[in-house]
Tab-separated table of C-alpha atoms and ligand atoms in Angstrom:
chain	number	residue	atom	x	y	z
C	1	MET	CA	102.145	-0.079	31.470
C	2	THR	CA	105.756	-0.696	31.288
C	3	ILE	CA	108.160	0.418	34.036
C	4	LEU	CA	111.765	0.564	34.714
C	5	ALA	CA	112.606	0.258	38.345
C	6	LEU	CA	115.781	0.730	40.146
C	7	GLU	CA	117.010	-0.552	43.482
C	8	THR	CA	120.390	0.454	45.142
C	9	SER	CA	119.431	0.775	48.885
C	10	CYS	CA	122.113	-1.483	50.484
C	11	ASP	CA	124.475	-3.769	48.810
C	12	GLU	CA	122.413	-5.076	45.724
C	13	THR	CA	122.336	-3.058	42.309
C	14	SER	CA	119.143	-4.302	40.706
C	15	ALA	CA	117.152	-3.105	37.606
C	16	ALA	CA	113.861	-4.485	36.616
C	17	VAL	CA	111.239	-3.894	33.646
C	18	VAL	CA	107.811	-4.967	34.877
C	19	ARG	CA	104.795	-4.751	32.482
C	20	ASP	CA	101.097	-5.308	33.813
C	21	GLY	CA	101.980	-7.178	36.905
C	22	LYS	CA	104.815	-9.445	35.163
C	23	ILE	CA	108.364	-9.180	35.425
C	24	LEU	CA	109.944	-8.901	32.078
C	25	ALA	CA	113.559	-8.661	33.549
C	26	ASN	CA	114.857	-8.508	37.095
C	27	ILE	CA	118.772	-8.110	37.011
C	28	VAL	CA	120.690	-8.267	40.395
C	29	ALA	CA	124.475	-7.602	40.715
C	30	SER	CA	125.121	-8.688	44.367
C	31	GLN	CA	128.175	-7.094	46.110
C	32	ILE	CA	128.299	-9.877	48.715
C	33	GLN	CA	131.976	-10.788	47.817
C	34	LEU	CA	132.971	-7.155	47.986
C	35	HIS	CA	132.028	-6.794	51.499
C	36	ALA	CA	132.913	-10.299	52.703
C	37	GLU	CA	136.194	-9.352	53.820
C	38	TYR	CA	135.001	-6.622	55.883
C	39	GLY	CA	132.081	-8.836	57.596
C	40	GLY	CA	129.594	-6.534	56.914
C	41	VAL	CA	128.218	-3.733	54.346
C	42	VAL	CA	130.757	-0.935	53.873
C	43	PRO	CA	128.539	2.146	52.806
C	44	GLU	CA	131.213	4.000	50.750
C	45	LEU	CA	132.160	1.093	48.951
C	46	ALA	CA	128.288	0.023	48.219
C	47	ALA	CA	127.937	3.487	46.850
C	48	ARG	CA	130.815	3.338	44.585
C	49	GLU	CA	129.913	-0.195	43.402
C	50	HIS	CA	126.486	0.915	42.562
C	51	LEU	CA	127.943	3.709	40.397
C	52	LYS	CA	129.979	1.135	38.700
C	53	ASN	CA	127.330	-1.476	38.125
C	54	LEU	CA	124.047	0.450	37.538
C	55	LEU	CA	124.301	1.370	33.967
C	56	PRO	CA	125.144	-2.232	32.784
C	57	VAL	CA	122.451	-3.759	34.895
C	58	ALA	CA	120.021	-1.393	33.724
C	59	GLN	CA	121.069	-1.977	30.262
C	60	SER	CA	120.899	-5.656	30.620
C	61	ALA	CA	117.232	-5.428	32.086
C	62	LEU	CA	115.939	-3.332	29.260
C	63	GLY	CA	117.838	-5.641	26.706
C	64	GLN	CA	116.341	-8.763	28.458
C	65	ALA	CA	112.728	-7.488	28.450
C	66	GLY	CA	113.226	-6.221	24.756
C	67	VAL	CA	112.160	-2.685	25.832
C	68	SER	CA	113.600	0.553	24.502
C	69	MET	CA	113.778	3.603	26.816
C	70	PRO	CA	111.126	5.566	24.797
C	71	ALA	CA	108.584	2.609	25.383
C	72	LEU	CA	108.837	3.145	29.137
C	73	ASP	CA	105.536	4.567	30.724
C	74	ALA	CA	107.104	5.449	34.132
C	75	VAL	CA	110.431	5.086	36.055
C	76	ALA	CA	110.576	3.981	39.845
C	77	ALA	CA	113.403	3.773	42.298
C	78	THR	CA	113.862	2.969	46.084
C	79	GLN	CA	113.500	6.328	47.845
C	80	GLY	CA	114.315	4.968	51.383
C	81	PRO	CA	115.149	3.469	53.892
C	82	GLY	CA	118.602	2.521	53.037
C	83	LEU	CA	122.231	3.789	53.189
C	84	PRO	CA	122.203	7.437	51.952
C	85	ASN	CA	124.903	7.371	49.467
C	86	ALA	CA	123.716	3.957	48.018
C	87	LEU	CA	120.117	5.207	47.827
C	88	LEU	CA	121.404	8.428	45.838
C	89	VAL	CA	122.636	6.390	43.080
C	90	GLY	CA	119.671	4.708	41.726
C	91	PHE	CA	117.181	7.099	42.822
C	92	LYS	CA	118.992	10.020	41.022
C	93	ALA	CA	119.591	8.047	38.043
C	94	ALA	CA	115.771	7.096	37.853
C	95	GLN	CA	114.705	10.625	38.404
C	96	ALA	CA	117.051	11.919	35.344
C	97	VAL	CA	115.631	9.122	33.028
C	98	ALA	CA	112.111	10.088	34.139
C	99	TYR	CA	112.882	13.697	33.470
C	100	ALA	CA	114.442	13.203	30.085
C	101	LEU	CA	111.667	11.164	28.740
C	102	GLN	CA	109.052	13.362	30.387
C	103	LYS	CA	107.296	10.361	32.059
C	104	PRO	CA	106.169	9.873	35.672
C	105	PHE	CA	108.690	9.044	38.362
C	106	ILE	CA	107.698	7.025	41.646
C	107	GLY	CA	110.152	6.926	44.700
C	108	ILE	CA	109.000	3.676	46.679
C	109	ASN	CA	109.505	2.717	50.139
C	110	HIS	CA	111.589	-0.393	50.236
C	111	HIS	CA	109.686	-2.297	52.837
C	112	GLU	CA	106.347	-1.396	51.413
C	113	ALA	CA	107.804	-3.119	48.203
C	114	HIS	CA	108.808	-6.314	50.299
C	115	LEU	CA	105.035	-6.554	51.342
C	116	TYR	CA	104.419	-7.139	47.515
C	117	SER	CA	107.154	-9.639	46.704
C	118	PRO	CA	105.165	-12.573	48.194
C	119	TRP	CA	102.400	-11.895	45.524
C	120	ILE	CA	104.466	-11.482	42.450
C	121	SER	CA	104.799	-15.041	41.605
C	122	GLY	CA	104.195	-18.360	43.544
C	123	ASP	CA	101.279	-20.887	43.728
C	124	PRO	CA	98.576	-19.768	42.973
C	125	PRO	CA	100.231	-16.930	40.858
C	126	ALA	CA	98.689	-13.674	41.764
C	127	ALA	CA	100.626	-11.077	39.633
C	128	ASP	CA	97.461	-9.126	39.116
C	129	PHE	CA	96.494	-9.289	43.015
C	130	SER	CA	93.253	-10.695	42.208
C	131	ASN	CA	93.524	-13.231	45.094
C	132	PHE	CA	94.865	-10.521	47.325
C	133	GLN	CA	93.884	-11.165	50.898
C	134	PRO	CA	94.495	-9.141	54.184
C	135	ASN	CA	97.546	-10.609	55.830
C	136	VAL	CA	99.983	-10.268	58.438
C	137	SER	CA	103.507	-9.938	56.643
C	138	LEU	CA	107.016	-10.760	58.134
C	139	ILE	CA	109.834	-8.637	56.608
C	140	VAL	CA	112.959	-10.296	57.957
C	141	SER	CA	116.419	-9.312	56.409
C	142	GLY	CA	119.829	-8.257	57.541
C	143	GLY	CA	118.830	-4.884	58.439
C	144	HIS	CA	115.368	-5.341	59.406
C	145	THR	CA	112.555	-7.559	61.204
C	146	LEU	CA	109.104	-6.181	60.917
C	147	LEU	CA	105.731	-7.521	61.320
C	148	VAL	CA	102.924	-5.475	59.195
C	149	LEU	CA	99.224	-5.722	59.195
C	150	VAL	CA	98.249	-5.418	55.440
C	151	GLU	CA	94.441	-4.617	55.505
C	152	SER	CA	94.176	-3.947	51.888
C	153	GLU	CA	96.345	-3.308	48.850
C	154	LEU	CA	98.420	-0.081	49.653
C	155	LYS	CA	96.831	-0.002	53.213
C	156	HIS	CA	99.037	-1.291	55.970
C	157	ARG	CA	100.020	-0.655	59.690
C	158	VAL	CA	103.406	-1.720	61.426
C	159	LEU	CA	102.630	-3.956	64.246
C	160	GLY	CA	105.947	-4.270	65.692
C	161	GLY	CA	109.741	-4.650	64.922
C	162	THR	CA	113.338	-5.274	66.335
C	163	ILE	CA	114.119	-3.297	69.296
C	164	ASP	CA	117.799	-4.057	68.612
C	165	ASP	CA	119.411	-6.390	66.088
C	166	ALA	CA	117.651	-7.799	63.006
C	167	ALA	CA	117.197	-11.562	62.579
C	168	GLY	CA	119.541	-11.782	59.734
C	169	GLU	CA	121.939	-9.441	61.669
C	170	CYS	CA	121.643	-12.226	64.526
C	171	PHE	CA	122.579	-15.073	62.020
C	172	ASP	CA	125.382	-13.152	60.554
C	173	LYS	CA	126.875	-12.084	63.912
C	174	THR	CA	126.558	-15.490	65.667
C	175	GLY	CA	127.949	-17.235	62.529
C	176	LYS	CA	130.912	-14.837	62.883
C	177	LEU	CA	131.386	-16.007	66.278
C	178	MET	CA	131.603	-19.577	65.022
C	179	GLY	CA	134.225	-18.413	62.428
C	180	LEU	CA	131.832	-18.784	59.368
C	181	ALA	CA	132.004	-16.596	56.337
C	182	TYR	CA	129.799	-13.533	55.854
C	183	PRO	CA	126.959	-13.506	55.272
C	184	ALA	CA	126.499	-16.322	57.563
C	185	GLY	CA	122.869	-16.883	57.392
C	186	PRO	CA	122.852	-19.289	54.386
C	187	VAL	CA	126.033	-20.974	55.751
C	188	ILE	CA	124.010	-21.625	59.057
C	189	ASP	CA	121.055	-22.857	57.146
C	190	LYS	CA	123.413	-25.502	55.234
C	191	LEU	CA	125.179	-26.578	58.241
C	192	ALA	CA	122.182	-26.756	60.456
C	193	GLU	CA	120.839	-29.400	58.217
C	194	SER	CA	123.219	-31.868	59.685
C	195	GLY	CA	122.552	-30.686	63.220
C	196	ASN	CA	120.610	-31.335	66.148
C	197	PRO	CA	118.355	-28.257	67.084
C	198	LEU	CA	118.005	-29.566	70.625
C	199	ALA	CA	121.711	-30.043	71.374
C	200	TYR	CA	122.110	-26.508	72.989
C	201	ALA	CA	119.511	-24.532	74.606
C	202	PHE	CA	119.277	-20.610	73.623
C	203	PRO	CA	116.815	-17.925	74.856
C	204	ARG	CA	113.769	-17.242	72.726
C	205	PRO	CA	113.754	-13.531	73.452
C	206	LEU	CA	110.200	-11.820	73.768
C	207	ILE	CA	108.562	-15.097	72.593
C	208	HIS	CA	105.966	-14.696	75.439
C	209	ASP	CA	105.444	-10.991	75.284
C	210	THR	CA	102.159	-10.008	73.911
C	211	ASN	CA	103.541	-7.127	71.687
C	212	ASP	CA	104.766	-7.719	68.188
C	213	ASP	CA	108.505	-6.702	68.878
C	214	PHE	CA	111.373	-8.763	68.424
C	215	SER	CA	114.790	-8.644	70.149
C	216	PHE	CA	117.849	-10.743	68.959
C	217	SER	CA	120.846	-9.048	70.800
C	218	GLY	CA	120.531	-11.115	73.912
C	219	LEU	CA	120.383	-14.335	71.887
C	220	LYS	CA	123.653	-13.282	70.143
C	221	THR	CA	125.291	-12.379	73.630
C	222	SER	CA	124.355	-15.838	75.026
C	223	VAL	CA	125.855	-17.438	71.884
C	224	ARG	CA	129.123	-15.509	72.538
C	225	TYR	CA	129.384	-16.501	76.200
C	226	PHE	CA	128.586	-20.072	75.227
C	227	ILE	CA	131.457	-20.115	72.682
C	228	ARG	CA	133.868	-18.419	75.163
C	229	ASP	CA	133.043	-21.282	77.582
C	230	HIS	CA	133.047	-24.229	75.195
C	231	PRO	CA	135.967	-22.855	72.559
C	232	ASP	CA	136.940	-26.590	71.759
C	233	LEU	CA	133.597	-27.030	70.334
C	234	LEU	CA	134.342	-25.293	67.262
C	235	ALA	CA	137.009	-27.725	66.320
C	236	ASP	CA	134.374	-30.390	66.022
C	237	ARG	CA	132.451	-30.106	62.835
C	238	GLN	CA	129.301	-31.968	64.209
C	239	LYS	CA	129.171	-29.701	67.141
C	240	VAL	CA	129.382	-26.891	65.069
C	241	CYS	CA	126.339	-28.131	63.086
C	242	ASP	CA	124.455	-28.761	66.291
C	243	LEU	CA	125.283	-25.281	67.327
C	244	CYS	CA	124.150	-23.864	63.985
C	245	ALA	CA	120.901	-25.844	64.177
C	246	SER	CA	120.121	-24.744	67.702
C	247	VAL	CA	120.752	-21.220	67.219
C	248	GLN	CA	118.453	-21.346	63.997
C	249	ALA	CA	115.944	-23.098	66.015
C	250	ALA	CA	115.594	-20.191	68.501
C	251	ILE	CA	115.453	-17.373	65.981
C	252	VAL	CA	112.824	-19.436	63.834
C	253	GLU	CA	110.639	-20.238	66.717
C	254	VAL	CA	110.538	-16.549	67.881
C	255	LEU	CA	109.806	-15.495	64.197
C	256	VAL	CA	107.005	-18.156	63.579
C	257	LYS	CA	105.343	-17.818	66.770
C	258	LYS	CA	104.923	-14.320	66.939
C	259	THR	CA	104.102	-14.101	63.201
C	260	VAL	CA	101.159	-16.599	63.605
C	261	ARG	CA	100.028	-15.180	66.961
C	262	ALA	CA	99.745	-11.704	65.156
C	263	ALA	CA	97.922	-13.185	62.349
C	264	LEU	CA	95.372	-14.911	64.840
C	265	ARG	CA	94.774	-11.754	67.066
C	266	GLU	CA	94.162	-9.374	63.816
C	267	GLY	CA	91.620	-11.922	62.449
C	268	VAL	CA	93.372	-12.260	58.893
C	269	ARG	CA	93.528	-15.554	57.349
C	270	CYS	CA	96.837	-15.165	55.458
C	271	VAL	CA	100.460	-14.779	56.338
C	272	THR	CA	103.208	-13.634	54.117
C	273	ALA	CA	106.857	-13.249	54.388
C	274	SER	CA	109.882	-11.857	52.540
C	275	GLY	CA	113.397	-10.562	53.116
C	276	GLY	CA	116.665	-12.270	52.837
C	277	VAL	CA	116.019	-14.550	56.000
C	278	THR	CA	112.865	-15.770	54.428
C	279	CYS	CA	115.321	-18.061	52.184
C	280	ASN	CA	116.048	-20.062	55.341
C	281	ARG	CA	114.684	-23.396	54.958
C	282	ALA	CA	113.696	-24.152	58.590
C	283	LEU	CA	111.854	-20.888	58.551
C	284	ARG	CA	110.021	-21.769	55.520
C	285	ARG	CA	109.252	-25.078	56.801
C	286	ASP	CA	108.064	-24.043	60.284
C	287	LEU	CA	105.901	-21.110	59.172
C	288	GLU	CA	104.267	-23.669	56.829
C	289	ARG	CA	103.658	-26.085	59.512
C	290	ALA	CA	102.237	-23.415	62.060
C	291	CYS	CA	100.022	-21.656	59.277
C	292	ARG	CA	98.680	-25.121	58.263
C	293	LYS	CA	97.755	-26.095	61.758
C	294	GLN	CA	95.943	-22.814	62.319
C	295	GLY	CA	94.323	-22.846	58.856
C	296	LEU	CA	96.069	-19.814	57.737
C	297	THR	CA	97.089	-19.389	54.010
C	298	LEU	CA	100.874	-18.906	53.818
C	299	ARG	CA	102.494	-16.962	50.731
C	300	LEU	CA	106.314	-16.833	50.905
C	301	ALA	CA	108.213	-14.737	48.374
C	302	GLU	CA	109.935	-17.157	46.202
C	303	PRO	CA	113.827	-17.197	47.151
C	304	GLY	CA	114.927	-15.101	44.286
C	305	LEU	CA	112.517	-12.362	45.224
C	306	CYS	CA	113.145	-12.491	49.099
C	307	THR	CA	116.572	-10.718	48.925
C	308	ASP	CA	116.469	-7.174	47.619
C	309	ASN	CA	115.568	-6.667	43.811
C	310	ALA	CA	113.992	-4.186	41.748
C	311	ALA	CA	110.993	-6.157	40.509
C	312	MET	CA	109.226	-5.742	43.837
C	313	ILE	CA	109.794	-1.905	43.506
C	314	GLY	CA	108.385	-1.927	39.865
C	315	ILE	CA	105.434	-4.022	40.832
C	316	LEU	CA	104.540	-1.557	43.709
C	317	ALA	CA	105.112	1.406	41.374
C	318	GLU	CA	102.679	-0.052	38.872
C	319	ARG	CA	100.063	-0.721	41.633
C	320	LYS	CA	100.602	2.978	42.714
C	321	LEU	CA	100.130	4.398	39.160
C	322	LEU	CA	96.889	2.108	38.599
C	323	ALA	CA	95.467	3.263	41.964
C	324	ASN	CA	96.251	6.880	40.980
C	325	ALA	CA	98.161	7.273	44.394
C	326	PRO	CA	99.724	10.665	44.695
C	327	LEU	CA	103.207	10.792	43.046
C	328	PRO	CA	106.070	12.658	44.722
C	329	PRO	CA	107.361	15.699	42.688
C	330	LEU	CA	110.334	14.998	40.437
C	331	ASP	CA	112.497	17.142	42.612
C	332	GLU	CA	111.894	14.827	45.707
C	333	GLU	CA	115.059	13.721	47.773
C	334	ILE	CA	115.947	10.226	49.066
C	335	ARG	CA	114.508	9.403	52.466
C	336	PRO	CA	117.362	7.149	54.045
C	337	GLY	CA	115.261	7.042	57.421
C	338	TRP	CA	111.930	6.462	55.908
C	339	VAL	CA	109.944	4.333	58.519
C	340	LEU	CA	107.067	2.240	57.293
C	341	ALA	CA	104.140	3.373	59.226
S	1	KG4	O1	117.147	-8.963	52.226
S	1	KG4	P1	118.662	-8.959	52.163
S	1	KG4	O2	119.217	-9.533	50.879
S	1	KG4	O3	119.359	-7.763	52.439
S	1	KG4	C1	119.097	-6.902	53.663
S	1	KG4	O4	119.653	-7.196	54.560
S	1	KG4	O5	118.368	-5.968	53.314
S	1	KG4	O6	118.803	-10.015	53.503
S	1	KG4	C2	120.271	-10.510	53.852
S	1	KG4	C3	120.165	-11.271	54.951
S	1	KG4	C4	121.614	-11.508	55.549
S	1	KG4	O7	121.616	-11.204	56.952
S	1	KG4	C5	121.838	-12.946	55.445
S	1	KG4	O8	122.433	-13.702	56.275
S	1	KG4	C6	120.008	-13.422	55.559
S	1	KG4	O9	119.424	-12.391	54.748
S	1	KG4	N1	119.987	-14.848	54.748
S	1	KG4	C7	119.762	-15.961	55.452
S	1	KG4	C8	119.417	-16.827	54.427
S	1	KG4	N2	119.847	-16.282	53.258
S	1	KG4	C9	120.071	-14.899	53.378
S	1	KG4	N3	119.580	-16.135	56.838
S	1	KG4	C10	119.312	-17.377	57.037
S	1	KG4	N4	119.205	-18.405	56.139
S	1	KG4	C11	119.277	-18.180	54.824
S	1	KG4	N5	119.273	-19.196	54.048
S	2	ZN	ZN1	115.257	-5.422	51.843
């Protein structure tokens, strides 16, 4: 089965061609530079940029895959959640292509697709999901922090999520307080390498709560007060590195502890993670350690599939088609507030 998938829910324009669980092409045009000067994603600019980029990105995905439009068996796109005008661009384009080709159209929940990205590649590869295991999945990005119990393929239940800021937002906003460029997550990751994570003590919000919710706004506020009270610190590169390492340690410890605790409580033997923050090396390393200590298998999405991409949309669409899951009618609309249940 050959599927063209489009993803335009936020600030990445992406098109992928997948076939039989394999990615033939996965093109991502990132808008990071465009939004950097505003310190965050500007929804109207994102939508216009998707309009500009979508056709070339889709053409280059089809070209790289060596697939012509008539050879497609289905077309998929992100239906939600996401920025309304951004979603509309990819979703309506995909519906139009499906209609013109008279092929099935599959609208995909972006978060459900994130649950699949750790299984697409990696060691051992499981593109056909033959080694799928029930797992607790951490989805951690600039907009979301979710813990999901994935009981079987296509069957999942959200255990908890952030009650305020997402973890990526916490990286980005605390980085902004330090004067770092947007998005600050990768910069903090880099600077933290030369810093001491024990240099400054920041709160680990909700770490001892038995529920699976997260909260990062209090941590952000305590970094704000800390910088207000120690303004000279920002002029000292080593101290900035120490600050980055200390903030990162607080975020990572909460994510790791709560994810592993949920997995043990739910009785699954596997943990997975995806979303932009899963690129963070400290998070990858500490999850690895914690899972090994508890005898849990860990599957991390590879960095290129952690951030938003159309390959995960196409892979999930294919699984749904193979499982004969009910497809939305072709006149379905976007669902910007679509909450994963
Ligand atoms: O999944 P994503 O590309 O977009 C959405 O937010 O949906 O995630 C972007 C987020 C940003 O907050 C960015 O700072 C964070 O992921 N991020 C990182 C790293 N790479 C990306 N955070 C910490 N360390 C990183 N290496
Ligand atoms: Zn995402």
